[in-house]
Amino acid sequence: MGGDDSSQGSPKSTDVFITDKNIRKTKHLSIDTNDSVPQSPTSSGGFTNASRFSGGFTNASRYSVDSQRPKPPPPGTYLVQIPKEQIYRIPPPENARRYEYLSRRKPNRSACRRCCCYSLAALLVLATLAAALVGIFFLVFRPHKPTFSVSEVSVAGINLTSSTSLISPLIKIKVRSENVNEKLGLIYGGGSAAEIFYDGAKLGDGEFTAFDQPPENVTVTVTTLRGSRIQLTSSTLEDLKESEKKGKVPFDLRVKAPFKFKVSAVTMWTMAVTVDCKLTVDKLTSSATVLTENCVTEDIILL
């Protein structure tokens, strides 16, 4: 029958079933390399699973070798190994010449930096001491600037009736200087300058007389101002003639005099005083009379 033929024919695949309950069950082989290799069962009717586990033994040995290998670095991390003998703290002899400038520059830079720091510190200390001395000086002595005035004027060398427009003025001015300080003397030294102008045109110049002035003293000095072959414009010359006819000739006297304050035998630092005097005389002769004068002493400056 069809059913018998199908049962008697050779099957395409063979399935083996073990029905003997006395055969031991074997555990699955562990991947752990520490497990021992299982032995084939020896009971009757049993069979060997060596062929089945042969692939497992191969994989286990492969895992055992892989576990002894170093793990690769994570992605993005690179490990560069350099032999120790190739690591230099100083350049090798063949390359030392390339880096000689570094060894030369470092000491020079540090020395220059220290020198600059010391210089700045010294300047700062000196500036602080100077400021302290100035403050103490002004608080203790309360210095006042001197006052000036013009008492006499003598004019020569200005001949307005001559056919030539060249003039060589010789002007002598008596200047009255007053020291109003009670404890401080004044020492007027060299390097001073005095100039006289008419309507902006310079007529002559000279030096302010040097002298020493004690506290609360009035001193009168004579300053000589000279000019040589000065060419005046026609308009300035006409104005000067007209002013002399009116008997009012205006002049502008400017004096810049360096001086020092003196306390007993001690002299202070050099300062300068500037004086601007507006004065008017009646005529351009040696016997001229001062009609008006106004001298303004400007602020004292340090030199």
Short mmCIF file of C-alpha atoms in Angstrom, two decimals:
data_model
loop_
_atom_site.label_atom_id
_atom_site.label_comp_id
_atom_site.label_asym_id
_atom_site.label_seq_id
_atom_site.Cartn_x
_atom_site.Cartn_y
_atom_site.Cartn_z
CA MET A 1 0.00 0.00 0.00
CA GLY A 2 0.94 3.54 -0.41
CA GLY A 3 1.22 3.94 3.27
CA ASP A 4 3.50 0.88 3.64
CA ASP A 5 5.75 1.94 0.85
CA SER A 6 6.26 5.23 2.39
CA SER A 7 7.07 3.60 5.71
CA GLN A 8 9.45 1.02 4.25
CA GLY A 9 11.39 3.33 1.98
CA SER A 10 14.67 4.87 2.90
CA PRO A 11 14.14 8.13 4.70
CA LYS A 12 15.79 11.25 3.37
CA SER A 13 17.08 12.25 6.81
CA THR A 14 17.89 10.16 9.82
CA ASP A 15 16.84 11.24 13.29
CA VAL A 16 18.40 9.44 16.24
CA PHE A 17 16.48 9.22 19.49
CA ILE A 18 17.98 7.90 22.69
CA THR A 19 15.47 6.14 24.83
CA ASP A 20 17.83 4.58 27.34
CA LYS A 21 17.35 6.36 30.64
CA ASN A 22 20.68 5.06 31.98
CA ILE A 23 22.76 7.27 29.66
CA ARG A 24 24.17 10.36 31.41
CA LYS A 25 23.20 13.73 30.16
CA THR A 26 26.20 15.94 29.24
CA LYS A 27 26.26 19.63 29.92
CA HIS A 28 26.82 22.11 27.20
CA LEU A 29 30.45 23.03 26.84
CA SER A 30 31.36 26.34 28.43
CA ILE A 31 33.30 28.97 26.50
CA ASP A 32 35.34 29.68 29.61
CA THR A 33 38.89 28.54 29.01
CA ASN A 34 39.21 27.26 32.56
CA ASP A 35 36.69 24.40 31.93
CA SER A 36 38.23 21.00 31.40
CA VAL A 37 37.61 19.08 28.22
CA PRO A 38 34.62 16.76 28.71
CA GLN A 39 35.13 13.08 28.23
CA SER A 40 33.00 10.91 25.97
CA PRO A 41 30.36 8.89 27.79
CA THR A 42 31.24 5.21 28.36
CA SER A 43 27.85 3.74 29.10
CA SER A 44 26.37 1.17 26.73
CA GLY A 45 24.43 2.47 23.87
CA GLY A 46 26.08 5.85 24.20
CA PHE A 47 27.85 7.81 21.53
CA THR A 48 30.66 10.31 21.39
CA ASN A 49 29.93 13.97 20.96
CA ALA A 50 33.54 14.83 20.11
CA SER A 51 32.61 15.62 16.56
CA ARG A 52 29.81 17.86 17.81
CA PHE A 53 32.03 19.70 20.25
CA SER A 54 35.11 19.87 18.05
CA GLY A 55 34.02 23.25 16.77
CA GLY A 56 33.49 24.40 20.36
CA PHE A 57 37.05 23.41 21.31
CA THR A 58 38.42 25.39 18.38
CA ASN A 59 36.44 28.46 19.32
CA ALA A 60 37.48 28.17 22.98
CA SER A 61 41.16 28.01 22.07
CA ARG A 62 40.69 31.01 19.82
CA TYR A 63 39.01 32.96 22.65
CA SER A 64 41.81 31.98 25.01
CA VAL A 65 44.46 33.42 22.66
CA ASP A 66 42.43 36.56 22.05
CA SER A 67 42.03 37.19 25.79
CA GLN A 68 45.83 37.27 26.16
CA ARG A 69 46.27 39.86 23.42
CA PRO A 70 46.30 43.60 24.42
CA LYS A 71 43.02 45.33 23.84
CA PRO A 72 43.04 47.83 20.98
CA PRO A 73 42.70 51.51 21.97
CA PRO A 74 39.24 53.04 21.76
CA PRO A 75 38.22 54.86 18.59
CA GLY A 76 39.86 58.27 18.28
CA THR A 77 42.79 57.40 20.60
CA TYR A 78 46.25 56.71 19.20
CA LEU A 79 49.08 55.16 21.12
CA VAL A 80 52.56 55.97 19.84
CA GLN A 81 55.39 53.99 21.33
CA ILE A 82 58.88 55.48 21.12
CA PRO A 83 61.96 53.64 22.32
CA LYS A 84 63.35 55.11 25.52
CA GLU A 85 66.80 55.62 24.03
CA GLN A 86 65.29 57.98 21.45
CA ILE A 87 63.78 60.38 24.01
CA TYR A 88 66.10 63.33 24.61
CA ARG A 89 65.85 66.02 27.30
CA ILE A 90 68.43 68.01 25.36
CA PRO A 91 68.92 68.07 21.60
CA PRO A 92 71.31 65.47 20.24
CA PRO A 93 74.83 66.72 19.40
CA GLU A 94 74.17 66.82 15.67
CA ASN A 95 71.16 69.16 16.20
CA ALA A 96 72.45 71.17 19.17
CA ARG A 97 73.64 74.04 16.96
CA ARG A 98 70.08 74.71 15.82
CA TYR A 99 68.93 75.47 19.37
CA GLU A 100 71.92 77.43 20.65
CA TYR A 101 70.00 80.71 20.22
CA LEU A 102 67.43 79.52 22.77
CA SER A 103 70.07 79.07 25.45
CA ARG A 104 71.46 82.50 24.65
CA ARG A 105 68.14 84.34 24.56
CA LYS A 106 66.65 83.15 27.83
CA PRO A 107 69.31 84.61 30.17
CA ASN A 108 69.38 87.89 28.21
CA ARG A 109 65.62 88.27 28.34
CA SER A 110 65.46 87.52 32.03
CA ALA A 111 68.32 89.92 32.76
CA CYS A 112 66.69 92.70 30.75
CA ARG A 113 63.37 92.03 32.44
CA ARG A 114 64.95 92.24 35.89
CA CYS A 115 66.80 95.43 34.94
CA CYS A 116 63.59 97.05 33.71
CA CYS A 117 61.73 96.03 36.86
CA TYR A 118 64.48 97.41 39.10
CA SER A 119 64.60 100.67 37.13
CA LEU A 120 60.84 101.13 37.32
CA ALA A 121 60.85 100.37 41.02
CA ALA A 122 63.67 102.90 41.60
CA LEU A 123 61.84 105.56 39.60
CA LEU A 124 58.65 104.89 41.52
CA VAL A 125 60.47 105.22 44.83
CA LEU A 126 62.16 108.46 43.75
CA ALA A 127 58.88 109.91 42.49
CA THR A 128 57.19 109.02 45.75
CA LEU A 129 59.98 110.63 47.80
CA ALA A 130 59.93 113.77 45.65
CA ALA A 131 56.17 114.09 46.01
CA ALA A 132 56.45 113.63 49.77
CA LEU A 133 59.17 116.29 50.02
CA VAL A 134 57.17 118.76 47.94
CA GLY A 135 54.11 118.17 50.07
CA ILE A 136 56.03 118.64 53.32
CA PHE A 137 57.73 121.78 51.94
CA PHE A 138 54.46 123.44 50.96
CA LEU A 139 52.74 122.48 54.20
CA VAL A 140 55.53 123.73 56.47
CA PHE A 141 56.76 126.87 54.70
CA ARG A 142 53.74 127.83 52.56
CA PRO A 143 55.81 129.54 49.83
CA HIS A 144 54.48 132.55 47.91
CA LYS A 145 55.54 133.66 44.45
CA PRO A 146 57.43 136.98 44.27
CA THR A 147 55.88 140.18 42.91
CA PHE A 148 57.38 142.59 40.36
CA SER A 149 56.86 146.15 39.19
CA VAL A 150 58.60 148.64 36.85
CA SER A 151 59.78 151.93 38.38
CA GLU A 152 61.84 153.59 35.59
CA VAL A 153 62.38 153.28 31.84
CA SER A 154 65.18 154.81 29.76
CA VAL A 155 64.91 154.67 25.95
CA ALA A 156 67.68 155.35 23.44
CA GLY A 157 68.41 154.47 19.84
CA ILE A 158 64.92 155.05 18.50
CA ASN A 159 65.05 158.06 16.13
CA LEU A 160 61.75 158.45 14.37
CA THR A 161 62.89 161.56 12.43
CA SER A 162 65.59 159.70 10.53
CA SER A 163 65.11 158.89 6.86
CA THR A 164 65.89 155.23 7.45
CA SER A 165 63.41 152.81 8.98
CA LEU A 166 66.12 150.78 10.77
CA ILE A 167 66.39 151.29 14.52
CA SER A 168 68.78 149.95 17.19
CA PRO A 169 66.97 150.40 20.53
CA LEU A 170 68.75 150.47 23.89
CA ILE A 171 66.21 150.28 26.70
CA LYS A 172 67.05 150.15 30.41
CA ILE A 173 64.34 149.15 32.84
CA LYS A 174 64.39 149.27 36.62
CA VAL A 175 62.51 146.31 38.01
CA ARG A 176 61.36 146.21 41.60
CA SER A 177 61.22 142.65 43.02
CA GLU A 178 59.59 141.86 46.33
CA ASN A 179 59.95 138.63 48.32
CA VAL A 180 56.89 138.30 50.53
CA ASN A 181 57.94 135.00 52.18
CA GLU A 182 58.75 135.14 55.88
CA LYS A 183 61.14 132.17 56.08
CA LEU A 184 62.25 131.58 52.50
CA GLY A 185 64.95 133.42 50.62
CA LEU A 186 65.19 133.62 46.82
CA ILE A 187 68.20 133.04 44.60
CA TYR A 188 67.86 134.30 41.02
CA GLY A 189 70.47 132.62 38.86
CA GLY A 190 71.61 132.74 35.25
CA GLY A 191 69.67 131.65 32.22
CA SER A 192 66.94 134.27 32.59
CA ALA A 193 65.47 136.11 29.62
CA ALA A 194 63.77 139.49 29.17
CA GLU A 195 62.13 140.84 26.01
CA ILE A 196 60.34 144.07 25.13
CA PHE A 197 57.72 144.49 22.38
CA TYR A 198 55.82 147.28 20.71
CA ASP A 199 52.56 146.24 19.06
CA GLY A 200 53.87 142.69 18.68
CA ALA A 201 57.20 143.78 17.14
CA LYS A 202 60.25 142.82 19.19
CA LEU A 203 62.48 145.82 19.92
CA GLY A 204 65.16 144.19 22.09
CA ASP A 205 66.08 141.43 24.54
CA GLY A 206 68.54 140.74 27.35
CA GLU A 207 69.03 138.89 30.62
CA PHE A 208 67.29 139.55 33.90
CA THR A 209 69.84 140.49 36.54
CA ALA A 210 70.90 137.64 38.86
CA PHE A 211 70.83 138.34 42.61
CA ASP A 212 70.07 136.82 46.02
CA GLN A 213 67.10 138.07 47.98
CA PRO A 214 66.51 137.38 51.68
CA PRO A 215 63.03 136.84 53.19
CA GLU A 216 60.68 139.86 53.30
CA ASN A 217 62.96 141.96 51.12
CA VAL A 218 62.53 144.43 48.23
CA THR A 219 65.31 144.59 45.61
CA VAL A 220 65.56 146.95 42.62
CA THR A 221 67.59 145.78 39.63
CA VAL A 222 68.35 147.28 36.22
CA THR A 223 67.82 145.15 33.12
CA THR A 224 69.28 146.30 29.78
CA LEU A 225 67.51 145.31 26.57
CA ARG A 226 69.19 145.77 23.18
CA GLY A 227 68.09 145.50 19.58
CA SER A 228 70.25 145.84 16.45
CA ARG A 229 69.07 147.17 13.09
CA ILE A 230 65.46 146.24 13.54
CA GLN A 231 63.31 146.74 10.46
CA LEU A 232 59.82 147.97 11.33
CA THR A 233 56.96 147.86 8.88
CA SER A 234 55.67 151.16 7.60
CA SER A 235 52.39 150.78 9.50
CA THR A 236 54.17 149.95 12.78
CA LEU A 237 56.54 152.89 12.33
CA GLU A 238 53.64 155.28 11.71
CA ASP A 239 51.80 153.98 14.80
CA LEU A 240 54.93 154.49 16.93
CA LYS A 241 55.27 158.10 15.72
CA GLU A 242 51.61 158.75 16.44
CA SER A 243 51.88 157.27 19.96
CA GLU A 244 54.87 159.49 20.78
CA LYS A 245 52.99 162.56 19.58
CA LYS A 246 50.15 161.65 21.96
CA GLY A 247 52.63 161.13 24.82
CA LYS A 248 51.55 157.53 25.40
CA VAL A 249 53.86 154.86 24.08
CA PRO A 250 52.80 151.34 25.19
CA PHE A 251 55.34 148.57 25.70
CA ASP A 252 55.02 144.92 26.65
CA LEU A 253 57.80 143.55 28.89
CA ARG A 254 58.13 139.79 29.41
CA VAL A 255 60.56 138.27 31.90
CA LYS A 256 61.28 134.60 32.59
CA ALA A 257 63.65 134.09 35.52
CA PRO A 258 64.78 130.80 37.10
CA PHE A 259 65.19 130.87 40.89
CA LYS A 260 65.48 128.65 43.95
CA PHE A 261 63.95 128.84 47.40
CA LYS A 262 66.50 128.99 50.21
CA VAL A 263 65.99 127.82 53.80
CA SER A 264 68.99 128.83 55.95
CA ALA A 265 71.89 127.19 54.07
CA VAL A 266 69.74 124.69 52.15
CA THR A 267 68.55 125.47 48.62
CA MET A 268 65.63 123.73 46.98
CA TRP A 269 65.13 122.61 43.41
CA THR A 270 65.15 125.08 40.50
CA MET A 271 61.90 126.71 39.48
CA ALA A 272 60.98 129.47 37.04
CA VAL A 273 58.74 132.49 37.36
CA THR A 274 57.24 134.32 34.37
CA VAL A 275 56.26 137.98 34.55
CA ASP A 276 54.20 139.90 32.01
CA CYS A 277 54.27 143.72 32.40
CA LYS A 278 52.13 146.20 30.49
CA LEU A 279 53.65 149.69 30.78
CA THR A 280 53.26 153.10 29.14
CA VAL A 281 55.86 155.89 28.87
CA ASP A 282 55.41 159.49 27.80
CA LYS A 283 58.33 159.70 25.34
CA LEU A 284 61.15 157.73 23.76
CA THR A 285 64.10 159.34 25.53
CA SER A 286 66.43 158.58 28.41
CA SER A 287 64.30 160.75 30.68
CA ALA A 288 61.05 158.98 29.93
CA THR A 289 58.45 158.74 32.65
CA VAL A 290 56.43 155.68 33.40
CA LEU A 291 52.76 156.62 33.19
CA THR A 292 51.13 153.26 33.87
CA GLU A 293 52.43 149.81 34.62
CA ASN A 294 50.82 146.50 35.47
CA CYS A 295 52.96 143.42 36.11
CA VAL A 296 51.35 140.02 36.52
CA THR A 297 53.36 137.14 37.98
CA GLU A 298 52.26 133.89 36.41
CA ASP A 299 52.34 130.50 38.07
CA ILE A 300 55.69 129.04 39.14
CA ILE A 301 56.81 125.96 37.20
CA LEU A 302 59.42 123.33 38.03
CA LEU A 303 62.44 123.01 35.77
#
